[in-house]
Amino acid sequence: MDNPAPEPENFRKVKHTNQLETYFYPGLFMDEHMNYTWKDINIGHVQVKVHGRHGSESATYAETGQVVWPASEMLSHYLLHHSHLVQSRSVLELGAGVGLPGLVAAKLTKEPSSVVLTDQSEVVLELLQKNTEANFTGDTESAGCRAVNFFFFEYHCLQLWKTNDKQRSSPEPMIFNHHLGEVFNTSYKEEDGPKCALLDWGVDLEEFKKTHGTFDLIIGADIIYWMEQEGMAEPLFQTVSMLLSKKADAMFLLCHHVRSAEMVQSIRDIASKFNLLCAEVGKDDLPAACSDILSNVPLQLLTFTPKDADIII
């Protein structure tokens, strides 16, 4: 049996006041040993190249954003069988991690640039960008990002650049928006594929909206974990409420593990505060492939629509 990956350096030295701080300490989203592999994941006829931790590799809290979780597969299959949800529509993935559902959505539409994949971790965002480039440029050898942190005029910037085997005298030109933490490599044609952006729920939403607009479909896979995360659920639905378009068929799709009935009810109650009506997608309405997904905890797919709108699936 493989030994689990060691905890991030200094993890035990950090004093956490509650469970949330322990689970969401930024170092938890890093795999310092970079034990990633490429894998082709097939969602029906759609194949997605994913760089992350797969198979027998032990996933710990340190790699929560670098693993393809069952909820991501279920959501991806649902999008495949309801492709009208992404056709000619703008799509936003929240807490994308390696980005499987968002990449599937981008491959199902003729306008993949209408898809924006987001995560709140800069480390995970690097991996997400690498997967995006691999699926929309076909380059898995050199696709990727390297992060260098530095201070400039009193704010902390993140500069990324594409690396390959050839030595370069200087980084390729960048466009950097320090308000949103977005980095675009100008050598990669942005219009050719989905965008990647840093998004911390409930933070700088007006700035994000000015840059990316609103979205007809917002998706999230296993982005709420414990009852103690009620403090995160509110910023989540605040973000959804702010970024969901005003179209009659606009929708937020949330696929998650049902860890407790109380948690599901809490999600419904918080969504209602933001004028969002929650409904469960019944098992009979799920693609047959979903029954083959292995999960120790039951999976559930929820839809959220404005209370004055009709659910269209």
PDB file of N, CA and C in Angstrom, residues 55-111:
ATOM      1  N   GLY A  55      -5.884   7.423  -9.273  1.00  0.00           N
ATOM      2  CA  GLY A  55      -5.759   6.004  -8.967  1.00  0.00           C
ATOM      3  C   GLY A  55      -5.352   5.695  -7.549  1.00  0.00           C
ATOM      4  N   SER A  56      -4.262   4.909  -7.423  1.00  0.00           N
ATOM      5  CA  SER A  56      -3.863   4.410  -6.115  1.00  0.00           C
ATOM      6  C   SER A  56      -3.151   5.441  -5.270  1.00  0.00           C
ATOM      7  N   GLU A  57      -2.837   6.578  -5.849  1.00  0.00           N
ATOM      8  CA  GLU A  57      -2.156   7.606  -5.082  1.00  0.00           C
ATOM      9  C   GLU A  57      -3.071   8.082  -3.960  1.00  0.00           C
ATOM     10  N   SER A  58      -2.550   8.121  -2.774  1.00  0.00           N
ATOM     11  CA  SER A  58      -3.363   8.507  -1.620  1.00  0.00           C
ATOM     12  C   SER A  58      -3.622   9.995  -1.625  1.00  0.00           C
ATOM     13  N   ALA A  59      -4.886  10.354  -1.561  1.00  0.00           N
ATOM     14  CA  ALA A  59      -5.250  11.767  -1.516  1.00  0.00           C
ATOM     15  C   ALA A  59      -5.541  12.156  -0.076  1.00  0.00           C
ATOM     16  N   THR A  60      -4.904  13.193   0.391  1.00  0.00           N
ATOM     17  CA  THR A  60      -5.150  13.696   1.728  1.00  0.00           C
ATOM     18  C   THR A  60      -5.747  15.084   1.608  1.00  0.00           C
ATOM     19  N   TYR A  61      -5.973  15.731   2.733  1.00  0.00           N
ATOM     20  CA  TYR A  61      -6.470  17.104   2.704  1.00  0.00           C
ATOM     21  C   TYR A  61      -5.516  18.002   1.942  1.00  0.00           C
ATOM     22  N   ALA A  62      -4.243  17.556   1.821  1.00  0.00           N
ATOM     23  CA  ALA A  62      -3.253  18.388   1.146  1.00  0.00           C
ATOM     24  C   ALA A  62      -3.493  18.470  -0.348  1.00  0.00           C
ATOM     25  N   GLU A  63      -4.341  17.586  -0.883  1.00  0.00           N
ATOM     26  CA  GLU A  63      -4.566  17.602  -2.327  1.00  0.00           C
ATOM     27  C   GLU A  63      -6.043  17.736  -2.675  1.00  0.00           C
ATOM     28  N   THR A  64      -6.831  18.405  -1.858  1.00  0.00           N
ATOM     29  CA  THR A  64      -8.264  18.482  -2.129  1.00  0.00           C
ATOM     30  C   THR A  64      -8.575  19.119  -3.463  1.00  0.00           C
ATOM     31  N   GLY A  65      -7.739  20.031  -3.920  1.00  0.00           N
ATOM     32  CA  GLY A  65      -7.983  20.698  -5.190  1.00  0.00           C
ATOM     33  C   GLY A  65      -7.277  20.055  -6.354  1.00  0.00           C
ATOM     34  N   GLN A  66      -6.601  18.935  -6.121  1.00  0.00           N
ATOM     35  CA  GLN A  66      -5.810  18.315  -7.174  1.00  0.00           C
ATOM     36  C   GLN A  66      -6.255  16.888  -7.480  1.00  0.00           C
ATOM     37  N   VAL A  67      -7.489  16.578  -7.089  1.00  0.00           N
ATOM     38  CA  VAL A  67      -8.035  15.238  -7.260  1.00  0.00           C
ATOM     39  C   VAL A  67      -9.369  15.329  -8.001  1.00  0.00           C
ATOM     40  N   VAL A  68      -9.651  14.334  -8.838  1.00  0.00           N
ATOM     41  CA  VAL A  68     -10.968  14.253  -9.482  1.00  0.00           C
ATOM     42  C   VAL A  68     -11.891  13.490  -8.537  1.00  0.00           C
ATOM     43  N   TRP A  69     -12.807  14.203  -7.906  1.00  0.00           N
ATOM     44  CA  TRP A  69     -13.710  13.595  -6.945  1.00  0.00           C
ATOM     45  C   TRP A  69     -14.962  13.059  -7.649  1.00  0.00           C
ATOM     46  N   PRO A  70     -15.629  12.054  -7.052  1.00  0.00           N
ATOM     47  CA  PRO A  70     -16.823  11.465  -7.676  1.00  0.00           C
ATOM     48  C   PRO A  70     -17.884  12.488  -8.063  1.00  0.00           C
ATOM     49  N   ALA A  71     -18.066  13.518  -7.246  1.00  0.00           N
ATOM     50  CA  ALA A  71     -19.081  14.527  -7.570  1.00  0.00           C
ATOM     51  C   ALA A  71     -18.760  15.236  -8.881  1.00  0.00           C
ATOM     52  N   SER A  72     -17.466  15.401  -9.175  1.00  0.00           N
ATOM     53  CA  SER A  72     -17.067  16.035 -10.436  1.00  0.00           C
ATOM     54  C   SER A  72     -17.450  15.168 -11.624  1.00  0.00           C
ATOM     55  N   GLU A  73     -17.279  13.859 -11.471  1.00  0.00           N
ATOM     56  CA  GLU A  73     -17.652  12.940 -12.547  1.00  0.00           C
ATOM     57  C   GLU A  73     -19.163  12.950 -12.771  1.00  0.00           C
ATOM     58  N   MET A  74     -19.907  12.925 -11.681  1.00  0.00           N
ATOM     59  CA  MET A  74     -21.368  12.916 -11.795  1.00  0.00           C
ATOM     60  C   MET A  74     -21.868  14.186 -12.472  1.00  0.00           C
ATOM     61  N   LEU A  75     -21.349  15.322 -12.063  1.00  0.00           N
ATOM     62  CA  LEU A  75     -21.758  16.584 -12.671  1.00  0.00           C
ATOM     63  C   LEU A  75     -21.376  16.619 -14.143  1.00  0.00           C
ATOM     64  N   SER A  76     -20.218  16.082 -14.472  1.00  0.00           N
ATOM     65  CA  SER A  76     -19.764  16.061 -15.867  1.00  0.00           C
ATOM     66  C   SER A  76     -20.687  15.223 -16.741  1.00  0.00           C
ATOM     67  N   HIS A  77     -21.084  14.055 -16.236  1.00  0.00           N
ATOM     68  CA  HIS A  77     -22.012  13.200 -16.994  1.00  0.00           C
ATOM     69  C   HIS A  77     -23.366  13.890 -17.170  1.00  0.00           C
ATOM     70  N   TYR A  78     -23.801  14.594 -16.151  1.00  0.00           N
ATOM     71  CA  TYR A  78     -25.078  15.298 -16.254  1.00  0.00           C
ATOM     72  C   TYR A  78     -25.009  16.378 -17.333  1.00  0.00           C
ATOM     73  N   LEU A  79     -23.911  17.106 -17.378  1.00  0.00           N
ATOM     74  CA  LEU A  79     -23.754  18.145 -18.401  1.00  0.00           C
ATOM     75  C   LEU A  79     -23.729  17.534 -19.799  1.00  0.00           C
ATOM     76  N   LEU A  80     -23.080  16.380 -19.928  1.00  0.00           N
ATOM     77  CA  LEU A  80     -23.028  15.711 -21.227  1.00  0.00           C
ATOM     78  C   LEU A  80     -24.428  15.353 -21.708  1.00  0.00           C
ATOM     79  N   HIS A  81     -25.265  14.852 -20.811  1.00  0.00           N
ATOM     80  CA  HIS A  81     -26.611  14.421 -21.189  1.00  0.00           C
ATOM     81  C   HIS A  81     -27.619  15.566 -21.203  1.00  0.00           C
ATOM     82  N   HIS A  82     -27.188  16.730 -20.793  1.00  0.00           N
ATOM     83  CA  HIS A  82     -28.038  17.926 -20.860  1.00  0.00           C
ATOM     84  C   HIS A  82     -27.210  19.056 -21.462  1.00  0.00           C
ATOM     85  N   SER A  83     -26.651  18.759 -22.625  1.00  0.00           N
ATOM     86  CA  SER A  83     -25.711  19.703 -23.249  1.00  0.00           C
ATOM     87  C   SER A  83     -26.359  21.034 -23.612  1.00  0.00           C
ATOM     88  N   HIS A  84     -27.693  21.068 -23.681  1.00  0.00           N
ATOM     89  CA  HIS A  84     -28.360  22.338 -23.978  1.00  0.00           C
ATOM     90  C   HIS A  84     -28.105  23.363 -22.876  1.00  0.00           C
ATOM     91  N   LEU A  85     -27.711  22.883 -21.707  1.00  0.00           N
ATOM     92  CA  LEU A  85     -27.437  23.799 -20.603  1.00  0.00           C
ATOM     93  C   LEU A  85     -26.196  24.647 -20.851  1.00  0.00           C
ATOM     94  N   VAL A  86     -25.298  24.157 -21.725  1.00  0.00           N
ATOM     95  CA  VAL A  86     -24.057  24.900 -21.981  1.00  0.00           C
ATOM     96  C   VAL A  86     -23.987  25.475 -23.391  1.00  0.00           C
ATOM     97  N   GLN A  87     -24.852  25.015 -24.280  1.00  0.00           N
ATOM     98  CA  GLN A  87     -24.807  25.498 -25.657  1.00  0.00           C
ATOM     99  C   GLN A  87     -25.199  26.968 -25.735  1.00  0.00           C
ATOM    100  N   SER A  88     -24.331  27.763 -26.332  1.00  0.00           N
ATOM    101  CA  SER A  88     -24.580  29.203 -26.519  1.00  0.00           C
ATOM    102  C   SER A  88     -24.903  29.894 -25.197  1.00  0.00           C
ATOM    103  N   ARG A  89     -24.266  29.434 -24.142  1.00  0.00           N
ATOM    104  CA  ARG A  89     -24.492  30.018 -22.822  1.00  0.00           C
ATOM    105  C   ARG A  89     -23.151  30.258 -22.138  1.00  0.00           C
ATOM    106  N   SER A  90     -23.129  31.214 -21.252  1.00  0.00           N
ATOM    107  CA  SER A  90     -21.921  31.483 -20.471  1.00  0.00           C
ATOM    108  C   SER A  90     -21.939  30.594 -19.232  1.00  0.00           C
ATOM    109  N   VAL A  91     -20.777  30.021 -18.915  1.00  0.00           N
ATOM    110  CA  VAL A  91     -20.683  29.037 -17.832  1.00  0.00           C
ATOM    111  C   VAL A  91     -19.567  29.427 -16.871  1.00  0.00           C
ATOM    112  N   LEU A  92     -19.835  29.307 -15.583  1.00  0.00           N
ATOM    113  CA  LEU A  92     -18.851  29.583 -14.538  1.00  0.00           C
ATOM    114  C   LEU A  92     -18.736  28.366 -13.638  1.00  0.00           C
ATOM    115  N   GLU A  93     -17.510  27.873 -13.434  1.00  0.00           N
ATOM    116  CA  GLU A  93     -17.307  26.811 -12.451  1.00  0.00           C
ATOM    117  C   GLU A  93     -16.658  27.405 -11.209  1.00  0.00           C
ATOM    118  N   LEU A  94     -17.242  27.118 -10.058  1.00  0.00           N
ATOM    119  CA  LEU A  94     -16.722  27.573  -8.772  1.00  0.00           C
ATOM    120  C   LEU A  94     -15.949  26.442  -8.102  1.00  0.00           C
ATOM    121  N   GLY A  95     -14.841  26.772  -7.449  1.00  0.00           N
ATOM    122  CA  GLY A  95     -14.049  25.754  -6.771  1.00  0.00           C
ATOM    123  C   GLY A  95     -13.656  24.646  -7.719  1.00  0.00           C
ATOM    124  N   ALA A  96     -13.143  25.020  -8.890  1.00  0.00           N
ATOM    125  CA  ALA A  96     -12.960  24.074  -9.993  1.00  0.00           C
ATOM    126  C   ALA A  96     -11.936  22.983  -9.714  1.00  0.00           C
ATOM    127  N   GLY A  97     -10.915  23.251  -8.902  1.00  0.00           N
ATOM    128  CA  GLY A  97      -9.883  22.244  -8.701  1.00  0.00           C
ATOM    129  C   GLY A  97      -9.178  21.938 -10.011  1.00  0.00           C
ATOM    130  N   VAL A  98      -9.133  20.665 -10.407  1.00  0.00           N
ATOM    131  CA  VAL A  98      -8.510  20.304 -11.682  1.00  0.00           C
ATOM    132  C   VAL A  98      -9.402  20.637 -12.869  1.00  0.00           C
ATOM    133  N   GLY A  99     -10.685  20.947 -12.613  1.00  0.00           N
ATOM    134  CA  GLY A  99     -11.532  21.516 -13.656  1.00  0.00           C
ATOM    135  C   GLY A  99     -12.301  20.573 -14.543  1.00  0.00           C
ATOM    136  N   LEU A 100     -12.523  19.328 -14.123  1.00  0.00           N
ATOM    137  CA  LEU A 100     -13.192  18.366 -15.005  1.00  0.00           C
ATOM    138  C   LEU A 100     -14.555  18.845 -15.508  1.00  0.00           C
ATOM    139  N   PRO A 101     -15.515  19.211 -14.660  1.00  0.00           N
ATOM    140  CA  PRO A 101     -16.827  19.634 -15.184  1.00  0.00           C
ATOM    141  C   PRO A 101     -16.739  20.854 -16.094  1.00  0.00           C
ATOM    142  N   GLY A 102     -15.917  21.833 -15.716  1.00  0.00           N
ATOM    143  CA  GLY A 102     -15.780  23.034 -16.538  1.00  0.00           C
ATOM    144  C   GLY A 102     -15.165  22.746 -17.888  1.00  0.00           C
ATOM    145  N   LEU A 103     -14.187  21.846 -17.922  1.00  0.00           N
ATOM    146  CA  LEU A 103     -13.557  21.480 -19.190  1.00  0.00           C
ATOM    147  C   LEU A 103     -14.526  20.688 -20.066  1.00  0.00           C
ATOM    148  N   VAL A 104     -15.342  19.834 -19.453  1.00  0.00           N
ATOM    149  CA  VAL A 104     -16.370  19.115 -20.214  1.00  0.00           C
ATOM    150  C   VAL A 104     -17.348  20.114 -20.813  1.00  0.00           C
ATOM    151  N   ALA A 105     -17.768  21.087 -20.017  1.00  0.00           N
ATOM    152  CA  ALA A 105     -18.688  22.114 -20.518  1.00  0.00           C
ATOM    153  C   ALA A 105     -18.076  22.861 -21.691  1.00  0.00           C
ATOM    154  N   ALA A 106     -16.795  23.196 -21.585  1.00  0.00           N
ATOM    155  CA  ALA A 106     -16.115  23.927 -22.656  1.00  0.00           C
ATOM    156  C   ALA A 106     -16.022  23.098 -23.927  1.00  0.00           C
ATOM    157  N   LYS A 107     -15.907  21.773 -23.783  1.00  0.00           N
ATOM    158  CA  LYS A 107     -15.808  20.903 -24.955  1.00  0.00           C
ATOM    159  C   LYS A 107     -17.174  20.626 -25.577  1.00  0.00           C
ATOM    160  N   LEU A 108     -18.228  20.923 -24.839  1.00  0.00           N
ATOM    161  CA  LEU A 108     -19.577  20.688 -25.358  1.00  0.00           C
ATOM    162  C   LEU A 108     -20.144  21.900 -26.084  1.00  0.00           C
ATOM    163  N   THR A 109     -19.437  23.009 -26.034  1.00  0.00           N
ATOM    164  CA  THR A 109     -19.931  24.221 -26.672  1.00  0.00           C
ATOM    165  C   THR A 109     -19.013  24.647 -27.808  1.00  0.00           C
ATOM    166  N   LYS A 110     -19.581  25.352 -28.777  1.00  0.00           N
ATOM    167  CA  LYS A 110     -18.785  25.869 -29.890  1.00  0.00           C
ATOM    168  C   LYS A 110     -17.995  27.103 -29.474  1.00  0.00           C
ATOM    169  N   GLU A 111     -18.300  27.631 -28.308  1.00  0.00           N
ATOM    170  CA  GLU A 111     -17.615  28.821 -27.812  1.00  0.00           C
ATOM    171  C   GLU A 111     -17.001  28.533 -26.441  1.00  0.00           C
TER     172      GLU A 111
END
